[in-house]
Tab-separated table of C-alpha atoms in Angstrom:
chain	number	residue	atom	x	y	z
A	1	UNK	CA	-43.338	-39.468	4.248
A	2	UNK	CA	-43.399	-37.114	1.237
A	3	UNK	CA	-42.202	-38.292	-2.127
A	4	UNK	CA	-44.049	-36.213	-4.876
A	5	UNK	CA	-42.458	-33.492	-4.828
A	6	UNK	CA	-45.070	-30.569	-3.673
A	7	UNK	CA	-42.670	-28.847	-1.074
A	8	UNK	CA	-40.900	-27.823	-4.353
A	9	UNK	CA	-43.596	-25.672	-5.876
A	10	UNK	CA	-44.202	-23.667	-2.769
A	11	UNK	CA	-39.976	-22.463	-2.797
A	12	UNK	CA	-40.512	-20.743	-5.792
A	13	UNK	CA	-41.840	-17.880	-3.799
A	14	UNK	CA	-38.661	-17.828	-1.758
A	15	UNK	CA	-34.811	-16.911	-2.302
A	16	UNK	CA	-32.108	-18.872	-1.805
A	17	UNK	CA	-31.833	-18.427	2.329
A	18	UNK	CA	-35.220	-19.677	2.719
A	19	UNK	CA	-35.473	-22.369	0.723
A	20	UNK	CA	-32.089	-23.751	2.546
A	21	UNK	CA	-33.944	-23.376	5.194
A	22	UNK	CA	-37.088	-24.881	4.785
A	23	UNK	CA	-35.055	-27.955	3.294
A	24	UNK	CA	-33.517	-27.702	7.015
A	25	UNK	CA	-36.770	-27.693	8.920
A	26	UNK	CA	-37.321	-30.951	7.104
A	27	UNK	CA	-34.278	-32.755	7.881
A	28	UNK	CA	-33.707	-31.810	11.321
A	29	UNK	CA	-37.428	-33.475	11.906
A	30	UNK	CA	-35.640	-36.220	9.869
A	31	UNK	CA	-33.179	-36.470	12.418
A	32	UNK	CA	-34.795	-35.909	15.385
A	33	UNK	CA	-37.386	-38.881	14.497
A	34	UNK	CA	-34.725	-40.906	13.151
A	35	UNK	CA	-36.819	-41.367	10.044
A	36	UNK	CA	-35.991	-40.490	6.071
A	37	UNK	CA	-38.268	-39.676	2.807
A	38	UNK	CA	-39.990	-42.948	1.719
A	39	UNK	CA	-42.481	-44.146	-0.974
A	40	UNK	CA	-44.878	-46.477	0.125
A	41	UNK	CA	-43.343	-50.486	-0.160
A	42	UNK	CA	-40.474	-51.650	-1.139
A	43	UNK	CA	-40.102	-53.130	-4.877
A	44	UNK	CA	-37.915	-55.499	-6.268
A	45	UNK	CA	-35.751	-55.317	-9.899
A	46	UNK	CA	-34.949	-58.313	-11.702
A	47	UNK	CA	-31.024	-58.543	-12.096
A	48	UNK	CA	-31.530	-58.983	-16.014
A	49	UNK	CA	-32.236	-54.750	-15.658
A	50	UNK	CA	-28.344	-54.762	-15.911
A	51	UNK	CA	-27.609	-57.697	-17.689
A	52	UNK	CA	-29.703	-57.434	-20.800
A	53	UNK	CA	-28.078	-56.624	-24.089
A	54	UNK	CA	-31.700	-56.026	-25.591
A	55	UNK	CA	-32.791	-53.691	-23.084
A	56	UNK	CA	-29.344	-52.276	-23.376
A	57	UNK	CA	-30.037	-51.370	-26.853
A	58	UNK	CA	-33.022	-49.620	-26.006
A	59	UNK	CA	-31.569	-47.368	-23.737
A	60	UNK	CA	-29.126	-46.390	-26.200
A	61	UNK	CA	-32.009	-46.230	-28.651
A	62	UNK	CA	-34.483	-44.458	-26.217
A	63	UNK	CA	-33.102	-42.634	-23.974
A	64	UNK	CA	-29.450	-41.631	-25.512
A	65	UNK	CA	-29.938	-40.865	-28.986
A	66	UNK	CA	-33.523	-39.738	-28.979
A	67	UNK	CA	-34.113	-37.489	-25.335
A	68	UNK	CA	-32.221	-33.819	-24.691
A	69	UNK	CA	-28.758	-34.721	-22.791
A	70	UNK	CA	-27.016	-32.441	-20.956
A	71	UNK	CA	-23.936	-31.384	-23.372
A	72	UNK	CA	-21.980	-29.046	-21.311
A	73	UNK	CA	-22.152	-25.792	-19.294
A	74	UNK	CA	-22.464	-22.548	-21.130
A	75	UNK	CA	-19.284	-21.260	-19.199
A	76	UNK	CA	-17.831	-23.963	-21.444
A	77	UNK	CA	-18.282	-22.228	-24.746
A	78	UNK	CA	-19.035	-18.254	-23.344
A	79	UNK	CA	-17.321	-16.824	-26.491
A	80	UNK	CA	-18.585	-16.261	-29.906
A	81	UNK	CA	-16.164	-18.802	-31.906
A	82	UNK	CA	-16.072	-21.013	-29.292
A	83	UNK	CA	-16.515	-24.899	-30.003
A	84	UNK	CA	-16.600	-28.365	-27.722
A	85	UNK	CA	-17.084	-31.652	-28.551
A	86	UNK	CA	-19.667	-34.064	-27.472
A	87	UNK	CA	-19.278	-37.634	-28.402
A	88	UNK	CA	-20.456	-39.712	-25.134
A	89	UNK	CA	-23.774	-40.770	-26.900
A	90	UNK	CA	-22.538	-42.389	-30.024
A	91	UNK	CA	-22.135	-39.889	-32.507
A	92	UNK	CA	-19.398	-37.230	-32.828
A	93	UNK	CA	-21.173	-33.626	-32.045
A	94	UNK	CA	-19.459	-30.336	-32.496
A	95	UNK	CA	-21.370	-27.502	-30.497
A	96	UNK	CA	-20.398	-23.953	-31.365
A	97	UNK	CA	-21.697	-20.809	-30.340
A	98	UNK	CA	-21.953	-18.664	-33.556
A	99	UNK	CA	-20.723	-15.076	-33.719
A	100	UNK	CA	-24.794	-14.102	-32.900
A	101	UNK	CA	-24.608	-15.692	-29.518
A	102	UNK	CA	-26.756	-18.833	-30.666
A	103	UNK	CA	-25.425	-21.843	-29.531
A	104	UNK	CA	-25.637	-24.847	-32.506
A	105	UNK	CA	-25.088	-28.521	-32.967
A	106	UNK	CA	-24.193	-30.609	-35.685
A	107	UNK	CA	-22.603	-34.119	-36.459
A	108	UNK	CA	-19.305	-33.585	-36.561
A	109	UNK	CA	-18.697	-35.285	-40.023
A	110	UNK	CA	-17.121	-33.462	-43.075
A	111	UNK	CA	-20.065	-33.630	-46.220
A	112	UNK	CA	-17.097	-34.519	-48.520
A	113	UNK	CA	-15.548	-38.144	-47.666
A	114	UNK	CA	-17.244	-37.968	-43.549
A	115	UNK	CA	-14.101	-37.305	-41.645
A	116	UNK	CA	-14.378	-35.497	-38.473
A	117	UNK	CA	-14.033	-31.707	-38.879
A	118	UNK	CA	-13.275	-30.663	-35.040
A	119	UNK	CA	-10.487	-32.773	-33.328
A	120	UNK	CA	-9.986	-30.241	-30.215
A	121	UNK	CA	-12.478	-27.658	-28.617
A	122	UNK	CA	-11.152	-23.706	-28.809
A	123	UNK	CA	-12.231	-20.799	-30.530
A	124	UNK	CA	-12.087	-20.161	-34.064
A	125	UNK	CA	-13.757	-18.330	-37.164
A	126	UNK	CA	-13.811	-21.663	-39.210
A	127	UNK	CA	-13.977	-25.397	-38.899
A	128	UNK	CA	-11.750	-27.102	-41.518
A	129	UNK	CA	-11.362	-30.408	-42.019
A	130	UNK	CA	-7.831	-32.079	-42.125
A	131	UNK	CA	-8.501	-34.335	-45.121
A	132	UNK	CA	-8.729	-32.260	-47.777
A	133	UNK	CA	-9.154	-29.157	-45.928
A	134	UNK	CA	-13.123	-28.177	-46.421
A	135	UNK	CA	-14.255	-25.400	-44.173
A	136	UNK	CA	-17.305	-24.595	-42.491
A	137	UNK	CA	-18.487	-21.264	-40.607
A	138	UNK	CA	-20.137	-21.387	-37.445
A	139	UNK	CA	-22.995	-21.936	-38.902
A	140	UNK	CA	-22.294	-25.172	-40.229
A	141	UNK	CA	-22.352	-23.765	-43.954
A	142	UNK	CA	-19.785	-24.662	-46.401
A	143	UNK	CA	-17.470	-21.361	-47.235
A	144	UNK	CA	-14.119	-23.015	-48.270
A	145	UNK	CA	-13.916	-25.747	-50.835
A	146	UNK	CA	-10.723	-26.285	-52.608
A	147	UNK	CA	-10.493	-27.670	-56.462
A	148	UNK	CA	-14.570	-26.312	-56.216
A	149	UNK	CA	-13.861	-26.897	-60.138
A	150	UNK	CA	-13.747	-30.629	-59.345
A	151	UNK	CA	-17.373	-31.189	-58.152
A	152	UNK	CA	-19.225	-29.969	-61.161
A	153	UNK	CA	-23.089	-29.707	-60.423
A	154	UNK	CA	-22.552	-29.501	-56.359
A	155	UNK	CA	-24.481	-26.905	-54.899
A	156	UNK	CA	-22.698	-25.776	-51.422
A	157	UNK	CA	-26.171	-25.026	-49.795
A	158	UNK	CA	-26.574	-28.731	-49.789
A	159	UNK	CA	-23.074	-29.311	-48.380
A	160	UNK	CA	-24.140	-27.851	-45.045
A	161	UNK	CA	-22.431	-29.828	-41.572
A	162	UNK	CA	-25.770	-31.996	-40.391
A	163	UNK	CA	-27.742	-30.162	-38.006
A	164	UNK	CA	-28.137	-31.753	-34.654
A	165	UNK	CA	-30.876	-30.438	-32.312
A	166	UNK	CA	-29.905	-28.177	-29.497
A	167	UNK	CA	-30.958	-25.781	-26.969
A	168	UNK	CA	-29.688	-23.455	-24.541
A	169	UNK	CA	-31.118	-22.233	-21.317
A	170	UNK	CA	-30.324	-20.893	-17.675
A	171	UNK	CA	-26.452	-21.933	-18.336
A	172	UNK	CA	-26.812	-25.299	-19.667
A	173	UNK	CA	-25.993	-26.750	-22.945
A	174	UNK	CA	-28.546	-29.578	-24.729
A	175	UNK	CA	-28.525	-31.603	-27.435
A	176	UNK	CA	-29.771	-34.384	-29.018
A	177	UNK	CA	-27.917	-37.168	-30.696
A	178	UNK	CA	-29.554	-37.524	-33.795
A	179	UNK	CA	-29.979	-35.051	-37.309
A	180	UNK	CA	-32.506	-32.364	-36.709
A	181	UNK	CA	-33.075	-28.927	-36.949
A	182	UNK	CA	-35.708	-28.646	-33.612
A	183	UNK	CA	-34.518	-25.941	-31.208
A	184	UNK	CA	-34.792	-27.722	-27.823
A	185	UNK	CA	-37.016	-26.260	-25.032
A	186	UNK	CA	-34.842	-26.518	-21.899
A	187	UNK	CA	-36.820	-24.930	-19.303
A	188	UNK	CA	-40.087	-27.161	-21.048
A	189	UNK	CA	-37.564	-30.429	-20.709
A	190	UNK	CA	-36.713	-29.267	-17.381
A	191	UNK	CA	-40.497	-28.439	-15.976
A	192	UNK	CA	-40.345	-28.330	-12.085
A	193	UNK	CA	-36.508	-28.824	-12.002
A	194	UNK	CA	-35.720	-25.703	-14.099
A	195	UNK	CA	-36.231	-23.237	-11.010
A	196	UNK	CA	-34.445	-25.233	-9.097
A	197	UNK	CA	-31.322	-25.132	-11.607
A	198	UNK	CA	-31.933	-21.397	-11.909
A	199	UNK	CA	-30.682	-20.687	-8.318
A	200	UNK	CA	-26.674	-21.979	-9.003
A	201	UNK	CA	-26.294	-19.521	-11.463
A	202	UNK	CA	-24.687	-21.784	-13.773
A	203	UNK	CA	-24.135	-19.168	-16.245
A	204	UNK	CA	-21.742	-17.605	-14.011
A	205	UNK	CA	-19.799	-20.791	-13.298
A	206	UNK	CA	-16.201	-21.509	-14.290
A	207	UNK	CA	-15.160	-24.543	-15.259
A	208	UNK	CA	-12.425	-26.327	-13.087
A	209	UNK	CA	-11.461	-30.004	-14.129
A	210	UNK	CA	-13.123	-33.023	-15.660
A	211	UNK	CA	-12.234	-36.918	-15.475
A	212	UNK	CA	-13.414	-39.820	-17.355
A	213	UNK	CA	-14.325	-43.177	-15.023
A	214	UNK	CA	-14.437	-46.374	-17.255
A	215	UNK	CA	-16.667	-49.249	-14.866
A	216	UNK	CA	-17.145	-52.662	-14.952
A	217	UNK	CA	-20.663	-52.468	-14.247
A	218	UNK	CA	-24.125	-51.200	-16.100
A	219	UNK	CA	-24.577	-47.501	-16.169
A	220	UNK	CA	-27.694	-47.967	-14.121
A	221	UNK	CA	-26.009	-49.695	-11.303
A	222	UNK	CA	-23.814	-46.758	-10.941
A	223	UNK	CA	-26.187	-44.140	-11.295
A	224	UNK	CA	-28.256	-45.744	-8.222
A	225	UNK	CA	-25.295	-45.277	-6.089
A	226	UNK	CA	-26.162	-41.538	-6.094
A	227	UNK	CA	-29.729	-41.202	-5.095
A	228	UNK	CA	-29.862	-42.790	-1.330
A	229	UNK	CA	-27.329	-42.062	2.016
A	230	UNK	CA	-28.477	-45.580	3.167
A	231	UNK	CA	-25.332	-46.927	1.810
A	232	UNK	CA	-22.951	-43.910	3.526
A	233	UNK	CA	-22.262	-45.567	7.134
A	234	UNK	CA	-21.446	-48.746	6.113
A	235	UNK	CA	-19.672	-48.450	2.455
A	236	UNK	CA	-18.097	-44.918	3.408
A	237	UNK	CA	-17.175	-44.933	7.244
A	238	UNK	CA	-14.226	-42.481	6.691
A	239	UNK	CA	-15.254	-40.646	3.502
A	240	UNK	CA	-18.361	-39.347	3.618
A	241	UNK	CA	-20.333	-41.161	6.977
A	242	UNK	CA	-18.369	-38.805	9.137
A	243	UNK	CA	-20.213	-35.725	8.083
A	244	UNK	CA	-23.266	-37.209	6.925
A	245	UNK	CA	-25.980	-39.099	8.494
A	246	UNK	CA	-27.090	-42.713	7.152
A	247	UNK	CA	-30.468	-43.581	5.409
A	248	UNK	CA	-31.511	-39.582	6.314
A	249	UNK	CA	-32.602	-37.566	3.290
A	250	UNK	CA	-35.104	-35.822	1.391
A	251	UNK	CA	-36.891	-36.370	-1.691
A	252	UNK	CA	-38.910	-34.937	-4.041
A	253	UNK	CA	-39.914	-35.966	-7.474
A	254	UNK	CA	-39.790	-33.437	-10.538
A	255	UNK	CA	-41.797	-35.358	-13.358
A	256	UNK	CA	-38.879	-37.844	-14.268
A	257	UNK	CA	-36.336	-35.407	-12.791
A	258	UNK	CA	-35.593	-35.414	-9.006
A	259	UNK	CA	-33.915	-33.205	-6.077
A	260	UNK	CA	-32.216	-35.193	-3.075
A	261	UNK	CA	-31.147	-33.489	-0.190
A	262	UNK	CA	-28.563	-35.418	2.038
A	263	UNK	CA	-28.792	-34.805	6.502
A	264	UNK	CA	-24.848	-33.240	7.414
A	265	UNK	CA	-24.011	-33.889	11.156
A	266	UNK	CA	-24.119	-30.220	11.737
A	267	UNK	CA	-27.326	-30.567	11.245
A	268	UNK	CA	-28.043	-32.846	14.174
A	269	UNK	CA	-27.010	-29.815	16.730
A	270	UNK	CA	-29.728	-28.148	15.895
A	271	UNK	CA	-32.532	-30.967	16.937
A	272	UNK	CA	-34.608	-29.164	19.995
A	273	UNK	CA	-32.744	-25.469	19.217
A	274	UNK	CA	-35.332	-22.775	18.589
A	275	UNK	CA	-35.173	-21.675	15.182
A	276	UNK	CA	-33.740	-18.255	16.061
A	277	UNK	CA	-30.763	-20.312	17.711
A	278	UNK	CA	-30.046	-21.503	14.284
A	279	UNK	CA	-26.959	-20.254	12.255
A	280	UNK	CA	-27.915	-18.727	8.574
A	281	UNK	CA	-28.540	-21.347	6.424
A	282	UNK	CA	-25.815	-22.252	3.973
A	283	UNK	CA	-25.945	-21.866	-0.058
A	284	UNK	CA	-28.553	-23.627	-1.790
A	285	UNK	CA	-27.159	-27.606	-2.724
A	286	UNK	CA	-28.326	-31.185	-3.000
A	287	UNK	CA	-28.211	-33.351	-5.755
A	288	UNK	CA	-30.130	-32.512	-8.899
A	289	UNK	CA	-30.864	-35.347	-10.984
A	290	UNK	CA	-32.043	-35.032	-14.608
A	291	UNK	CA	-33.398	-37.360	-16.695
A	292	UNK	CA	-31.969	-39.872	-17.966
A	293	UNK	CA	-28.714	-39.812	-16.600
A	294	UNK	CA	-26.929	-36.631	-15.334
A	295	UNK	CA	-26.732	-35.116	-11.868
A	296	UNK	CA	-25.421	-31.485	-11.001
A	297	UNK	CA	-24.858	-30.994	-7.355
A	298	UNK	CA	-24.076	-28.358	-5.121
A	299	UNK	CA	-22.439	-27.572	-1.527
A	300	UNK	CA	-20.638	-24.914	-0.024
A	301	UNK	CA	-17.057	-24.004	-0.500
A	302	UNK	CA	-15.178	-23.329	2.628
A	303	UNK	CA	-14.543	-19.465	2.842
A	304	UNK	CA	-17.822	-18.848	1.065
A	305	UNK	CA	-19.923	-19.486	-2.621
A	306	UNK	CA	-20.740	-22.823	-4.252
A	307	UNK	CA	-19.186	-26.016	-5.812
A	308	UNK	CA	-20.854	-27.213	-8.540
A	309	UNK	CA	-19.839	-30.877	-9.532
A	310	UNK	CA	-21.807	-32.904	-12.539
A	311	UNK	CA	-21.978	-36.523	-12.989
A	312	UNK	CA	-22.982	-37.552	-16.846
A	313	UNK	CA	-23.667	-41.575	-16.985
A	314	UNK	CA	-22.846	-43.539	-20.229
A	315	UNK	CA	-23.605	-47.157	-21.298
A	316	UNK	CA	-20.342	-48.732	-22.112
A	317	UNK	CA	-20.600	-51.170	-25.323
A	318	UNK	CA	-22.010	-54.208	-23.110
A	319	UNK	CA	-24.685	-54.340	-20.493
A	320	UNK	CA	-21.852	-54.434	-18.017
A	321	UNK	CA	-19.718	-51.981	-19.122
A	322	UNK	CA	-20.037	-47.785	-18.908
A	323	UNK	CA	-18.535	-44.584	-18.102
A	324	UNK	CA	-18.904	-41.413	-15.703
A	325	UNK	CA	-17.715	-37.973	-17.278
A	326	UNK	CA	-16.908	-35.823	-13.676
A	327	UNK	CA	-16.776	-32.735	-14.171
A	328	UNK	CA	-16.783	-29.824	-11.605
A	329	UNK	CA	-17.254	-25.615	-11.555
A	330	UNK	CA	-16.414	-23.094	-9.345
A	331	UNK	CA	-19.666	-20.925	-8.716
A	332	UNK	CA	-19.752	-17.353	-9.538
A	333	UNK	CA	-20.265	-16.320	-5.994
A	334	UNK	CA	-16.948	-17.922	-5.153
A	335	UNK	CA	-14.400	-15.531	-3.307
A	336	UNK	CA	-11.263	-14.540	-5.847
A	337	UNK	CA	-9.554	-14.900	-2.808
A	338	UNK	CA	-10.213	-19.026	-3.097
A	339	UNK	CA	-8.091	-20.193	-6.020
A	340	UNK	CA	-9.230	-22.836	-8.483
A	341	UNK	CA	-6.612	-25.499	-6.672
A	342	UNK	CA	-9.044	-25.815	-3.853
A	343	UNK	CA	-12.206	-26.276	-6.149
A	344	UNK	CA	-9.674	-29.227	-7.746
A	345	UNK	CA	-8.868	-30.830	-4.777
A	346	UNK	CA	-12.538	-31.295	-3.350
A	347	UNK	CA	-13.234	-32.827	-7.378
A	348	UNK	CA	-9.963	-34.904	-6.562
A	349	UNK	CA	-11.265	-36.154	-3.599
A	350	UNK	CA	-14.888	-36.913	-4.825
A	351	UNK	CA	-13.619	-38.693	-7.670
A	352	UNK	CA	-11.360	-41.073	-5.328
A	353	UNK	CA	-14.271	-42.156	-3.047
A	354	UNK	CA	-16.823	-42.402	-5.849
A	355	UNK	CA	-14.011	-44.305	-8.052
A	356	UNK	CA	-12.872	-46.906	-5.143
A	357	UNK	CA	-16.205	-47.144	-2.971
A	358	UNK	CA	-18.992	-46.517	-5.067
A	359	UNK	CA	-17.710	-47.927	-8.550
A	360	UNK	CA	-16.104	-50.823	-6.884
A	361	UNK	CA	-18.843	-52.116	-5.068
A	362	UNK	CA	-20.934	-51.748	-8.005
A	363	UNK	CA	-18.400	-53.498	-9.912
A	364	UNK	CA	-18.928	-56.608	-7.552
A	365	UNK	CA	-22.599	-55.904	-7.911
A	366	UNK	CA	-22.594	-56.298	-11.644
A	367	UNK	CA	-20.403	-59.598	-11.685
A	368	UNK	CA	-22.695	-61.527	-9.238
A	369	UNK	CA	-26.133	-60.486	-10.965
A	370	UNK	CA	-24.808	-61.535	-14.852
A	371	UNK	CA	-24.287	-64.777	-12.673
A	372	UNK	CA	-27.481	-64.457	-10.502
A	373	UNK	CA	-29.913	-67.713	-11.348
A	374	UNK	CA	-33.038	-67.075	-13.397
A	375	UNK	CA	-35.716	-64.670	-12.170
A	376	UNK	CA	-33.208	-63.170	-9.741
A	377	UNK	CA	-34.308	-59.664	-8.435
A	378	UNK	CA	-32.687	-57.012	-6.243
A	379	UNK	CA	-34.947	-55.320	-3.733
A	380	UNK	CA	-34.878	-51.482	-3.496
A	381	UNK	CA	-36.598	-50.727	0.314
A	382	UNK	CA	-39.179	-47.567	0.719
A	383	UNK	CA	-36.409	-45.632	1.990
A	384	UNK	CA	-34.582	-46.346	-1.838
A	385	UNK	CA	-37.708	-44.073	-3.454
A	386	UNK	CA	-35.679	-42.088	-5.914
A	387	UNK	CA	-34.139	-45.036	-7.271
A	388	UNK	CA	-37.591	-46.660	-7.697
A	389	UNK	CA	-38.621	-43.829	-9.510
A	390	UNK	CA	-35.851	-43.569	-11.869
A	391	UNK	CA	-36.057	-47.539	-13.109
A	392	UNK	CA	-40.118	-47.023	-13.547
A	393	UNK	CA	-39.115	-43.855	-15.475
A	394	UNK	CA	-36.442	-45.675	-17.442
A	395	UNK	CA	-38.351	-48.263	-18.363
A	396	UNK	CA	-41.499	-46.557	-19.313
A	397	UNK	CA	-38.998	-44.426	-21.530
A	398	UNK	CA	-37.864	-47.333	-23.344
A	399	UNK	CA	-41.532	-48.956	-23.472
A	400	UNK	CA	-39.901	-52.530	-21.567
A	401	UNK	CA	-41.524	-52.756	-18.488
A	402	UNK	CA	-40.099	-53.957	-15.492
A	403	UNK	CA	-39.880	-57.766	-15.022
């Protein structure tokens, strides 16, 4: 069965319809063969993948301080003036887009005594710090500096805010969380994946409602949860299984990035139908993984246009602690006529069966493997190929290779 990917670089070619249904053609043969995308064996994960506080640190090291992360949405900030915070990777980070329409990053740490200049995201000429009230443009340059007489020799070009890098492309919102100046290439981070993000219009998204999900379990035992439907029959019989089928999906691998597209029961009806006896295809969806640890995903709102729900992974401050950031969007092709109470109650009801059936078996998960006996290793089948993927990508990101 295909894992690499290839399908993907002959949609470019095609709108949105025919992708959708391409992706169909595929899992309908799926279905009708009772089969799923697969890599080639299984491969087994030594527990200590979760339960390391070493290879902990180099995650945070590798992977959260050094590679682009996905900051935000651009509908977050759309307005010259407009400032959010990003502090899930360690350091505090204020992004504001500047009155030119640039979008910038910087530690979010006053040059005077290092207290935090933006407490609360809005829209403003000036950041000023609380302490001793030291303001910054949006720019990050220092234009307000009170007693100025009492810092003899201090040149204010060298009291600039810290640049952070950061980038800006195709509606989303990079940084990354360390000082530089580097202007990050989305669409080059993205590679085969940036197309892909291109057709939900992100940039015509409105944002909705966002949670925070604290779990007692490693941020990579989570973030498996959302790359295979094996799980959906037995661990959600009443949630999700009843509209999806189990262990039927498609994959395909974007460089370290991946697409999967889950089999809806709908879908089954259409096994032995000529193509012509099809309905039209619905909007283009699936989950959208990018590296290292976010996932934007997409299905149809009842009534018409697109949902738009991201998942942003965290380590917590052990190897069994961490954090989800939920957020969803209500897609630009959305009806006015649908108000933003329906786009919160599908978010609502995500959030309850990812909190209370995903998180909580992974939760159990966690406890027995930082108990597990030496050399103990989970076992990710054929049919599991994204998550393979994803813990050779993480550990070839970190240089620790699996054990």
């Amino acid at each position: 069965m295909p894992d690499s990917g290839r399908p993907v670089v002959q949609e470019n070619m095609l709108d949105n319809a025919q992708v959708m249904r391409a992706l169909e053609r595929r899992l309908v043969a799926h279905i009708a063969a009772g089969t799923t995308d697969c890599g080639a064996a299984a491969m087994r994960v030594s527990a200590s993948e979760y339960a390391d506080p070493a290879r902990l640190e180099a995650e945070k090291r590798e992977l959260f301080r050094k590679l682009p992360l996905v900051a935000g949405f651009s509908c977050e900030i759309p307005n010259p003036g407009d400032v959010m915070l990003f502090e899930a990777a360690g350091p505090s980070i204020v992004v504001a887009r500047g009155r030119d329409g640039t979008v910038r990053a910087f530690l979010n740490m006053c040059m005077h005594r290092g207290a935090q200049v933006v407490k609360e995201c809005g829209n403003r000429k000036l950041m000023t710090c609380r302490f001793h009230g030291w303001s910054y443009d949006l720019e990050g340059r220092l234009v307000g500096m009170p007693s100025e007489g009492d810092f003899p020799g201090e040149d204010r070009d060298r009291l600039r805010l810290v640049q952070v890098p950061a980038g800006e492309w195709g509606g989303l919102i990079f940084v990354k969380a360390h000082a530089g100046e580097e202007r990050i290439d989305v669409a080059a981070w993205l590679g085969e994946m940036a197309p892909l993000i291109a057709r939900f219009n992100l940039g015509g998204a409105k944002p909705v409602k966002s949670d925070r999900i604290d779990i007692d379990t490693n941020w990579k035992y989570a973030l498996n949860t959302y790359g295979e439907s094996y799980h959906f029959g037995t661990l959600h019989p009443t949630t999700f299984s009843p509209a999806a089928f189990t262990n039927t999906n498609l994959y395909d691998r974007l460089g370290r990035h991946y697409r999967v597209t889950f089999s809806q029961r709908a879908q089954g009806d259409l096994v032995g139908k000529d193509e012509s006896q099809w309905p039209a295809p619905p909007v283009y969806g699936g989950s959208h993984y990018i590296f290292p640890n976010t996932i934007i995903y997409g299905a149809p709102v009842e009534g018409g246009g697109t949902f738009l729900h991201m998942y942003r992974l965290y380590p917590g401050e052990a190897p069994g602690k961490s954090f989800t950031i939920m957020s969803c969007y209500r897609g630009g092709d959305v009806p006015a006529s649908i108000s933003d109470d329906v786009i919160a109650q599908t978010h609502d009801f995500i959030e309850m069966v990812v909190r209370t059936e995903d998180y909580s078996i992974s939760a159990e998960g966690q406890r027995n493997l930082e108990c597990a006996p030496p050399g103990h290793a989970l076992v990710f089948g054929k049919n599991e190929i994204a998550l393979q993927n994803v813990h050779r990508d993480i550990a070839e990101a970190i240089g620790m290779p699996l054990t």
